PDB file of C-alpha atoms and ligand atoms in Angstrom:
ATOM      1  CA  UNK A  13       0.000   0.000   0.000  1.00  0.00           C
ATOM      2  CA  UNK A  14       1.139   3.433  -0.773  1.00  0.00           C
ATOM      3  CA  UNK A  15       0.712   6.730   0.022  1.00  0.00           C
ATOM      4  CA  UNK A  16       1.443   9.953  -1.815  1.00  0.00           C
ATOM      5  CA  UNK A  17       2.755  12.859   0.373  1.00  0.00           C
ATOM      6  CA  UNK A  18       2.507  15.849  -1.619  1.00  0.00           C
ATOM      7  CA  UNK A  19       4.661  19.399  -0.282  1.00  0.00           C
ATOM      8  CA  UNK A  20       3.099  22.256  -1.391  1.00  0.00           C
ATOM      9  CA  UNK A  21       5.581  24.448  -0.389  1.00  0.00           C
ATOM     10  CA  UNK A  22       8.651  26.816  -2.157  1.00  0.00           C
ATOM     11  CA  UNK A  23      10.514  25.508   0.202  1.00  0.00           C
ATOM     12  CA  UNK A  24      11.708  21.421  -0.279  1.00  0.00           C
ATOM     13  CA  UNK A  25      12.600  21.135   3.542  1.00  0.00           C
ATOM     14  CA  UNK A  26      11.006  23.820   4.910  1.00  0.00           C
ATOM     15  CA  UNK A  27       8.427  23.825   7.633  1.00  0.00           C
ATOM     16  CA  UNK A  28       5.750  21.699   5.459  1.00  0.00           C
ATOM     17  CA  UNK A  29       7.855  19.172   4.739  1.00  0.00           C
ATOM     18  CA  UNK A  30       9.114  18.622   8.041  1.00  0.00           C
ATOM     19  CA  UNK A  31       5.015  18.168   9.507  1.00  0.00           C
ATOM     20  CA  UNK A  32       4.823  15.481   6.479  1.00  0.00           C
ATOM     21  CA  UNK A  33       7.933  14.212   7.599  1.00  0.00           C
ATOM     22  CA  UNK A  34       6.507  13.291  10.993  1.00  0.00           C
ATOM     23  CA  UNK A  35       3.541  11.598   9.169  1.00  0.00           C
ATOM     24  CA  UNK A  36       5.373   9.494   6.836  1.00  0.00           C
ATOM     25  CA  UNK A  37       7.967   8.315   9.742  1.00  0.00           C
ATOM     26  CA  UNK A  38       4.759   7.105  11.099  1.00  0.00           C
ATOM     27  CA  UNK A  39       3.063   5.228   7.887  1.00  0.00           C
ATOM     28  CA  UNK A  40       6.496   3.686   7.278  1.00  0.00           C
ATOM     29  CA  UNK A  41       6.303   2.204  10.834  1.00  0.00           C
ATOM     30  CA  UNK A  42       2.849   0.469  10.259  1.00  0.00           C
ATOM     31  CA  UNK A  43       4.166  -0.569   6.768  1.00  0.00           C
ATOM     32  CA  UNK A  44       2.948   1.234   4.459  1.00  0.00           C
ATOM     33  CA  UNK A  45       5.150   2.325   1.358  1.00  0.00           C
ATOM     34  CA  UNK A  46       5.615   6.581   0.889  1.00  0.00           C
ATOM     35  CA  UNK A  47       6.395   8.566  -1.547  1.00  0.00           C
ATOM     36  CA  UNK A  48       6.803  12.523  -1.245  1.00  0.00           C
ATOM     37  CA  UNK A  49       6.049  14.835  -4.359  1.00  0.00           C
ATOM     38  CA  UNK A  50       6.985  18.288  -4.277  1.00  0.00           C
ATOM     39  CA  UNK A  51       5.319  21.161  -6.078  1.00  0.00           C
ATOM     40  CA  UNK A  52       8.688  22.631  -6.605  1.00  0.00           C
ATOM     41  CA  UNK A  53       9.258  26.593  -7.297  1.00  0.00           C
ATOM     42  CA  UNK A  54       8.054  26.957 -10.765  1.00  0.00           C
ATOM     43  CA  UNK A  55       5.258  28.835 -11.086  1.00  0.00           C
ATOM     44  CA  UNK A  56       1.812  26.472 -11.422  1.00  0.00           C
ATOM     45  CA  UNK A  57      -1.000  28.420 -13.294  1.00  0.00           C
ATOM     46  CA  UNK A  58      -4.416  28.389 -12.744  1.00  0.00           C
ATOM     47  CA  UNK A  59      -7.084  26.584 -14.349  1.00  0.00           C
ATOM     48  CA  UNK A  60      -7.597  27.750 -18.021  1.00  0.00           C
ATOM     49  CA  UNK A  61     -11.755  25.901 -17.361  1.00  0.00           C
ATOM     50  CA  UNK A  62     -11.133  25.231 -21.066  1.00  0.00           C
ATOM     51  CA  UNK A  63     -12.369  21.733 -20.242  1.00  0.00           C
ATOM     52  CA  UNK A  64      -9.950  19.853 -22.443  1.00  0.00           C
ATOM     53  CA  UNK A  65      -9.398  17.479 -19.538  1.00  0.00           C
ATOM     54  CA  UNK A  66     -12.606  15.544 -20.165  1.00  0.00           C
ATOM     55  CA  UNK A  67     -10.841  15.098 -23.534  1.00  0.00           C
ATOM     56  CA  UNK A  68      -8.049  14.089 -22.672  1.00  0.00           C
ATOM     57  CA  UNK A  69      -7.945  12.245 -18.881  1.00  0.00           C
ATOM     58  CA  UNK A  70      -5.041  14.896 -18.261  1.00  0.00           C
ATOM     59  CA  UNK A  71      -4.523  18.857 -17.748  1.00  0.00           C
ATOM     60  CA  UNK A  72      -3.910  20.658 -21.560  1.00  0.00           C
ATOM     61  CA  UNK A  73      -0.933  22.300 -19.411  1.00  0.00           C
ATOM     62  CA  UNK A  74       2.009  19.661 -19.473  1.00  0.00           C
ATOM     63  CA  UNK A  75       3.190  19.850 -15.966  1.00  0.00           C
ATOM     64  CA  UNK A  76       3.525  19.157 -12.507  1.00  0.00           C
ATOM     65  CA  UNK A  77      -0.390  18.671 -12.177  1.00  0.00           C
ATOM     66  CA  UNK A  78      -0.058  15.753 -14.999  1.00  0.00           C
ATOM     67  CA  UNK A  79       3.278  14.425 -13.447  1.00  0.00           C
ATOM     68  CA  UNK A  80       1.411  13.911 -10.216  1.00  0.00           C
ATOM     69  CA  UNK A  81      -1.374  12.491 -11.807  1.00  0.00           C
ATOM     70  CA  UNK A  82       0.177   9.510 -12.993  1.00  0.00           C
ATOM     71  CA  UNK A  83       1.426   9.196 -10.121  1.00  0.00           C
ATOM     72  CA  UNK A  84      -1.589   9.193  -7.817  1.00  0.00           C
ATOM     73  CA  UNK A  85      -3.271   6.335 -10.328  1.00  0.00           C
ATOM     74  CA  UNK A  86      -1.240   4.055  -8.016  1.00  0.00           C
ATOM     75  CA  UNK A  87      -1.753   5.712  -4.791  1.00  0.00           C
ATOM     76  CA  UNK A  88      -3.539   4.088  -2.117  1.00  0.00           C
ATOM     77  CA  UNK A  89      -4.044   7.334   0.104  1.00  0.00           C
ATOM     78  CA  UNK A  90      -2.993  10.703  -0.073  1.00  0.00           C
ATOM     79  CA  UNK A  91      -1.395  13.916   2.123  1.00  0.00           C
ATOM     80  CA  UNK A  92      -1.391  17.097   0.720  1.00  0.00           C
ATOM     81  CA  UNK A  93       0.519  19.997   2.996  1.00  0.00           C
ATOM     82  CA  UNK A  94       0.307  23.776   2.126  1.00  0.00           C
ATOM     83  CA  UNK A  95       2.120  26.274   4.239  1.00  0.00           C
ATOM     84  CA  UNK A  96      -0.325  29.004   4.483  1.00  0.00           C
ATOM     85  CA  UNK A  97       0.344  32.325   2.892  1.00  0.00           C
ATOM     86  CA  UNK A  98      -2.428  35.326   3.350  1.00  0.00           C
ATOM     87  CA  UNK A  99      -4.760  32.987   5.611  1.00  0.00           C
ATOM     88  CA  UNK A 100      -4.899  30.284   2.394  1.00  0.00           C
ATOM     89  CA  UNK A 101      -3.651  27.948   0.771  1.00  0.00           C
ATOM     90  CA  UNK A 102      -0.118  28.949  -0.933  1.00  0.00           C
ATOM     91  CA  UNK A 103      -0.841  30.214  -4.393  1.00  0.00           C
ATOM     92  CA  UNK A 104       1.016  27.144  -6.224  1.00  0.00           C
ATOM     93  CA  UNK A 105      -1.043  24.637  -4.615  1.00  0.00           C
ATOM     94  CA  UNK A 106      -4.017  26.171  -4.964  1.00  0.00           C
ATOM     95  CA  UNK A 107      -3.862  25.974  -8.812  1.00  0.00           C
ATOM     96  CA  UNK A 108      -1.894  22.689  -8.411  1.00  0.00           C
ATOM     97  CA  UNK A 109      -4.902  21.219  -6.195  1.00  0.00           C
ATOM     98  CA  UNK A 110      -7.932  23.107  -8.719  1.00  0.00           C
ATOM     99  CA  UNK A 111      -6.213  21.530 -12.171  1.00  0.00           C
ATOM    100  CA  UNK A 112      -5.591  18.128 -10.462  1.00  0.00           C
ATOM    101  CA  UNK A 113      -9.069  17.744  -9.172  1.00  0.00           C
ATOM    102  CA  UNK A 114     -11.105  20.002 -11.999  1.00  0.00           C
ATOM    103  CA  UNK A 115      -9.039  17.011 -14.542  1.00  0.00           C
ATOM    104  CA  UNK A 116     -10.696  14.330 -12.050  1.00  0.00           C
ATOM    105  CA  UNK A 117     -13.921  15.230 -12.195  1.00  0.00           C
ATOM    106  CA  UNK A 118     -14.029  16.371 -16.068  1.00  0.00           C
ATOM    107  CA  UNK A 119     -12.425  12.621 -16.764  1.00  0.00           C
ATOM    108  CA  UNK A 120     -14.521   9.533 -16.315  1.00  0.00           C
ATOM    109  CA  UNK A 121     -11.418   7.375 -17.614  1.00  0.00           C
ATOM    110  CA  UNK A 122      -8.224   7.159 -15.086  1.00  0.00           C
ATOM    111  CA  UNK A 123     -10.160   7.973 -11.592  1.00  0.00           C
ATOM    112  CA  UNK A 124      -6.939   8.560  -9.561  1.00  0.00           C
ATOM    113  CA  UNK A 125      -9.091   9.894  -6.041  1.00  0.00           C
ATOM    114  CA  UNK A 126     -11.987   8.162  -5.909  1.00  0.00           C
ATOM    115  CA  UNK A 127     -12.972   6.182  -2.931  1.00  0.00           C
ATOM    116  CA  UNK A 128      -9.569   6.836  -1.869  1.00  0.00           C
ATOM    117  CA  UNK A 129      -8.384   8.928   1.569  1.00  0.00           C
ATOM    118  CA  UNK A 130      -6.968  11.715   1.718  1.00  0.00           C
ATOM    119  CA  UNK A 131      -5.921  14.193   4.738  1.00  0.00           C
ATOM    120  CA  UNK A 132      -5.024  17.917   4.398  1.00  0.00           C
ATOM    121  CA  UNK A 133      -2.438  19.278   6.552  1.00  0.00           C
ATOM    122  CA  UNK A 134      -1.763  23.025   7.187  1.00  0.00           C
ATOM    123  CA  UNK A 135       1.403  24.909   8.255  1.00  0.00           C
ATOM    124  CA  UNK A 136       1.315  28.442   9.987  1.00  0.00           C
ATOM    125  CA  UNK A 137       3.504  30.801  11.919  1.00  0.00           C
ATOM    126  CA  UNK A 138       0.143  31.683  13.318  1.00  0.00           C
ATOM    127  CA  UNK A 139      -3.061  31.846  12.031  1.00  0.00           C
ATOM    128  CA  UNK A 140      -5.195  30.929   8.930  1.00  0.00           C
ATOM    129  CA  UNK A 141      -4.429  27.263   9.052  1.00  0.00           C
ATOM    130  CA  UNK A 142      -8.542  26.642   9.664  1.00  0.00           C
ATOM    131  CA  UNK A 143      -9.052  27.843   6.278  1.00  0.00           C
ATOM    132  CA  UNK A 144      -6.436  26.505   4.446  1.00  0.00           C
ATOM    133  CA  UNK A 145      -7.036  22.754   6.041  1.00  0.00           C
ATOM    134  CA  UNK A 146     -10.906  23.469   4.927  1.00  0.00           C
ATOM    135  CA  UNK A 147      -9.400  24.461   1.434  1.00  0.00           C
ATOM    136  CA  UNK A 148      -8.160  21.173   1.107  1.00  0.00           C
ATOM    137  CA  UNK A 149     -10.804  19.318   2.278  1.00  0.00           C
ATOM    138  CA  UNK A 150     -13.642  20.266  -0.171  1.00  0.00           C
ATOM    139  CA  UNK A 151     -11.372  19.086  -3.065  1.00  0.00           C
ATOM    140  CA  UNK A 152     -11.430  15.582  -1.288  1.00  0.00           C
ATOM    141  CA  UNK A 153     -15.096  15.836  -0.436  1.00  0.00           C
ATOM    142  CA  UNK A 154     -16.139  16.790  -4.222  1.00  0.00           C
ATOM    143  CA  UNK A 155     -15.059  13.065  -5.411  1.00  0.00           C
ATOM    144  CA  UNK A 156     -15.750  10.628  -3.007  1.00  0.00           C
ATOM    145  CA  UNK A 157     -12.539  10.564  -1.268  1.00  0.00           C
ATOM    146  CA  UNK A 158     -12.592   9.091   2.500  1.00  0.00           C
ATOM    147  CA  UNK A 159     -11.196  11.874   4.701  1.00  0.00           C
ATOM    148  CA  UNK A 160      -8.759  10.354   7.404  1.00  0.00           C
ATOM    149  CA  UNK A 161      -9.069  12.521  10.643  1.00  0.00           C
ATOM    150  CA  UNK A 162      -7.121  13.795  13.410  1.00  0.00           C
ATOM    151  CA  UNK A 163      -7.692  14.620  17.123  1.00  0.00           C
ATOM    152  CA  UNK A 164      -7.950  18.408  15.800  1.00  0.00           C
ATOM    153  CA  UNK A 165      -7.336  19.923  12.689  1.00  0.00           C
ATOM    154  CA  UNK A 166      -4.384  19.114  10.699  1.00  0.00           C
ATOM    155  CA  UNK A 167      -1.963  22.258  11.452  1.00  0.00           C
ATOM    156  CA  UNK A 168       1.373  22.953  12.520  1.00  0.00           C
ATOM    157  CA  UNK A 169       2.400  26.187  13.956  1.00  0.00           C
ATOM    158  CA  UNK A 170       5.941  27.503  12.956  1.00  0.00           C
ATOM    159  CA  UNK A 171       7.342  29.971  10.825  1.00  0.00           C
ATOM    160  CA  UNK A 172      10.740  28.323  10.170  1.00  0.00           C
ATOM    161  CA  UNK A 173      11.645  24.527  10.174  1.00  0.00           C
ATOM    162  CA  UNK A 174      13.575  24.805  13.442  1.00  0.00           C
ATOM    163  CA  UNK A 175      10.221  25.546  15.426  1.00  0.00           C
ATOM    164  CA  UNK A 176       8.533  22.791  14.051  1.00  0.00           C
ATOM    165  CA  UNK A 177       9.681  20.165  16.688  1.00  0.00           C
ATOM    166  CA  UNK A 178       8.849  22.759  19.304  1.00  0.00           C
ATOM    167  CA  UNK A 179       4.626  22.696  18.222  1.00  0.00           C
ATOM    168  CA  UNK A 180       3.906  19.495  19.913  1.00  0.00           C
ATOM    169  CA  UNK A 181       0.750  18.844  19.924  1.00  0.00           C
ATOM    170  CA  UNK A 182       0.755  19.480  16.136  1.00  0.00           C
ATOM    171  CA  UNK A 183       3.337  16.774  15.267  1.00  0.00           C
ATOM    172  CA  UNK A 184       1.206  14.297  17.446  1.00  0.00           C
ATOM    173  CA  UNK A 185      -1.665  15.063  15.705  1.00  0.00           C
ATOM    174  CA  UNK A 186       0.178  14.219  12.393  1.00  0.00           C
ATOM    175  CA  UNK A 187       1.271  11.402  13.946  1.00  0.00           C
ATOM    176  CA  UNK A 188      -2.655  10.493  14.925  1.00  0.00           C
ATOM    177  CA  UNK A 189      -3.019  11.577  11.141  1.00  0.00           C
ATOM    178  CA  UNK A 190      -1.070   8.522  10.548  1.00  0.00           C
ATOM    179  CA  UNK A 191      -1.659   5.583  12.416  1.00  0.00           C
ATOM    180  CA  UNK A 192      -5.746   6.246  11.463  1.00  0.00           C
ATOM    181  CA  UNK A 193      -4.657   6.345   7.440  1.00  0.00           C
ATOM    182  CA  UNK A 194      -2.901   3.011   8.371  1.00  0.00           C
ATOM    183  CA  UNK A 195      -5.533   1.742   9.693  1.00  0.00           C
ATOM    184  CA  UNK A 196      -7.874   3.197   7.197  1.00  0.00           C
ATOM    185  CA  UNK A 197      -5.832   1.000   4.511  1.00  0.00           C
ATOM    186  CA  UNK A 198      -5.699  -2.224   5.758  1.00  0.00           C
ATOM    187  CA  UNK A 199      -9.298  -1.944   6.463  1.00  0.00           C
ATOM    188  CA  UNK A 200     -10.422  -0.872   2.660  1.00  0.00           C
ATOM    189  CA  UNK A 201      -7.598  -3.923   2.217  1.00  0.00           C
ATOM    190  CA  UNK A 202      -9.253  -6.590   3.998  1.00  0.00           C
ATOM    191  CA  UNK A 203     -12.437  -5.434   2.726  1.00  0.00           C
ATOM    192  CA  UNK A 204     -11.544  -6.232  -0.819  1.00  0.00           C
ATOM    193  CA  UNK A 205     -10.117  -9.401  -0.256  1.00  0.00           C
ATOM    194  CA  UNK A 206     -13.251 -10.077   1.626  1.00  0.00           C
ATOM    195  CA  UNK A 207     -15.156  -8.945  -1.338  1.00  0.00           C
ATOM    196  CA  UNK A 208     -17.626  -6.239   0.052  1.00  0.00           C
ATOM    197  CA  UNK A 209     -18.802  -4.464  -3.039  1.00  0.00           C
ATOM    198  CA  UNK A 210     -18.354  -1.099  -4.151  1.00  0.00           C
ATOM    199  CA  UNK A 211     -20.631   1.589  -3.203  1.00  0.00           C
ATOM    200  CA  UNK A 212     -22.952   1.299  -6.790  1.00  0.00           C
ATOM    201  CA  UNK A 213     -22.409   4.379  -9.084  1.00  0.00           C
ATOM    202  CA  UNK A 214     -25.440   6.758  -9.262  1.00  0.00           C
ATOM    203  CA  UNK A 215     -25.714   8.495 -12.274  1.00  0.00           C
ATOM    204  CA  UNK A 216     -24.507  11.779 -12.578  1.00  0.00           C
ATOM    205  CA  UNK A 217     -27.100  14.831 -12.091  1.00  0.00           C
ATOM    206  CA  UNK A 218     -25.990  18.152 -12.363  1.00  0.00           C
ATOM    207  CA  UNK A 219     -27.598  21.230 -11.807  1.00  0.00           C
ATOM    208  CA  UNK A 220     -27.021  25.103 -11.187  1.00  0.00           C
ATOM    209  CA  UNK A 221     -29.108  25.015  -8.135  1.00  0.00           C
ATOM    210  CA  UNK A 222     -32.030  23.774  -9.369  1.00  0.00           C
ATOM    211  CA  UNK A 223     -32.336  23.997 -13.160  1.00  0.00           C
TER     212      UNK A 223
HETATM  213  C1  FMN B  17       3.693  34.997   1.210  1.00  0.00           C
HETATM  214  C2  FMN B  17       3.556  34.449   2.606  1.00  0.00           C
HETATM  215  C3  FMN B  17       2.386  34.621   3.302  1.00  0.00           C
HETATM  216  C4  FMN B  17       2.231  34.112   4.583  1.00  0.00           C
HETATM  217  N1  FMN B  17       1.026  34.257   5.216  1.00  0.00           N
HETATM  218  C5  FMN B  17       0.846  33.704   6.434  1.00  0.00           C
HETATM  219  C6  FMN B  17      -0.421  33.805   7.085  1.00  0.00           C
HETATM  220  O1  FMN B  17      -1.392  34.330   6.567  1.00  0.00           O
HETATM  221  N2  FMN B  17      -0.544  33.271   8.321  1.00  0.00           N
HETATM  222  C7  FMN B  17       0.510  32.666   8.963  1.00  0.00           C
HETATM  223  O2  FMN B  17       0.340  32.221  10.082  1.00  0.00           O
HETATM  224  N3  FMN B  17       1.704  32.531   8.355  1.00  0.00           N
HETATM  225  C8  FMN B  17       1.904  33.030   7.112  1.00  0.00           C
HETATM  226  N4  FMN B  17       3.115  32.880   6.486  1.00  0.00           N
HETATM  227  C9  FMN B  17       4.200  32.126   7.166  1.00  0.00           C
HETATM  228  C10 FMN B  17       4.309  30.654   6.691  1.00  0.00           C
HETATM  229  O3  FMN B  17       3.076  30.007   6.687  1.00  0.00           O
HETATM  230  C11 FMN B  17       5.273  29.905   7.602  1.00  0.00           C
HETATM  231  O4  FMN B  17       6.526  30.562   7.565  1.00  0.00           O
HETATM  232  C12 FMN B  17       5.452  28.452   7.264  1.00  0.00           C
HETATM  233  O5  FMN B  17       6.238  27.828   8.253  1.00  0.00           O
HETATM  234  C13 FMN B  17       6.128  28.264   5.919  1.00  0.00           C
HETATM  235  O6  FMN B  17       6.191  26.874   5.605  1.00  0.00           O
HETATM  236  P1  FMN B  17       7.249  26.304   4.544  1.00  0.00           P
HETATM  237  O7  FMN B  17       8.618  26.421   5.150  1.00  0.00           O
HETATM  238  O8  FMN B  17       6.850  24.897   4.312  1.00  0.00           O
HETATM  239  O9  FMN B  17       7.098  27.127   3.298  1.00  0.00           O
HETATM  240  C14 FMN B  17       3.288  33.398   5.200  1.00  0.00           C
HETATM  241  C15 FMN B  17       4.491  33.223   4.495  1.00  0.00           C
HETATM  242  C16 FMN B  17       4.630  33.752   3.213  1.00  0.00           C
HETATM  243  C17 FMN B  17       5.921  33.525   2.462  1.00  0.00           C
END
């Protein structure tokens, strides 16, 4: 089983990486394969809503978002961190996270999230991690994603990488983070080999409120 951790920050080992850090030391401990993905510094742009995607099971832009995609077709479970910048989610991930997921729900071929979990982790000097963790969850909540929970909501408070260690009730809570995805896993695990079915697939409706 693996999981993608994905760092949304500028920074490869700044203070985001370091809170996913603490959660992968943990998955690797109950077994489960990692892999981190980083946004990197190149600028990400938003989505062009040209809708090509449905075409084409991908993004029309060529880059990280479809690099990641591939990837996350043989995911198991997901992490995605943000540091937050202006109370929100840092401007690369937020187009990152809107092309990724606008390509996933546009595509009906190569599902890479569905029925899948995902948590959202958030990483502040201070404050506007609440909004940034809910950010994250609504992408997971718009495709039938299983959202693995904490003991509070998934933040860290530091503003460099040295004062991670010192927030220590958030690195427990990505630790809880952890052990619940785990256990999340080898539950869907044992389920298939059990063979419960899938939830059945209702048909699409779609409506702008109510017409
Ligand atoms: C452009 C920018 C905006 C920021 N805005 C906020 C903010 O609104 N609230 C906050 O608590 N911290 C804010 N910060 C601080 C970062 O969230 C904090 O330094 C974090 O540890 C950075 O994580 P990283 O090392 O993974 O990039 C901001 C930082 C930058 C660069």
């Amino acid at each position: 089983m693996l999981v993608e951790l994905v760092n949304g920050s500028p920074h490869k080992n700044g203070s985001t990486a370091l809170a996913l850090r603490e959660v992968e030391t943990i998955l690797q401990e109950e077994g489960i394969e990692t892999h981190t993905f980083w946004v990197g510094t190149k600028a990400i742009g938003g989505c062009l809503g040209c809708g090509k995607c449905a075409e084409l099971g991908k993004c029309v832009i060529d880059d990280k978002v479809n690099e990641f995609r591939e990837l996350a077709q043989k995911a198991d479970g997901f992490i995605f961190g943000s540091p937050v910048h202006y109370a929100a989610l840092a401007g690369n991930v937020k187009s990152f996270m809107d092309r990724l997921f606008f390509s996933e729900f546009q595509g009906n071929q190569n599902r890479a999230f569905r029925l899948k979990p995902a948590a959202g982790v958030a990483v502040a000097r201070r404050c506007g991690s609440a909004t940034a963790f809910s950010q994250l969850n609504k992408y997971f909540t718009i495709q039938e994603m299983f959202v693995v929970s904490s003991r509070y909501w998934n933040d860290v408070f530091a503003l460099t990488p040295d004062q991670v260690p010192e927030d220590k009730e958030g690195l427990c809570n990505m630790r809880v983070i952890a052990r619940n995805m785990a256990y999340f896993l080898r539950c869907q695990e044992a389920a298939r080999r059990a063979g419960v079915p899938l939830p059945k697939v209702e048909p699409p409706v779609f409506t702008n409120f109510t017409r």
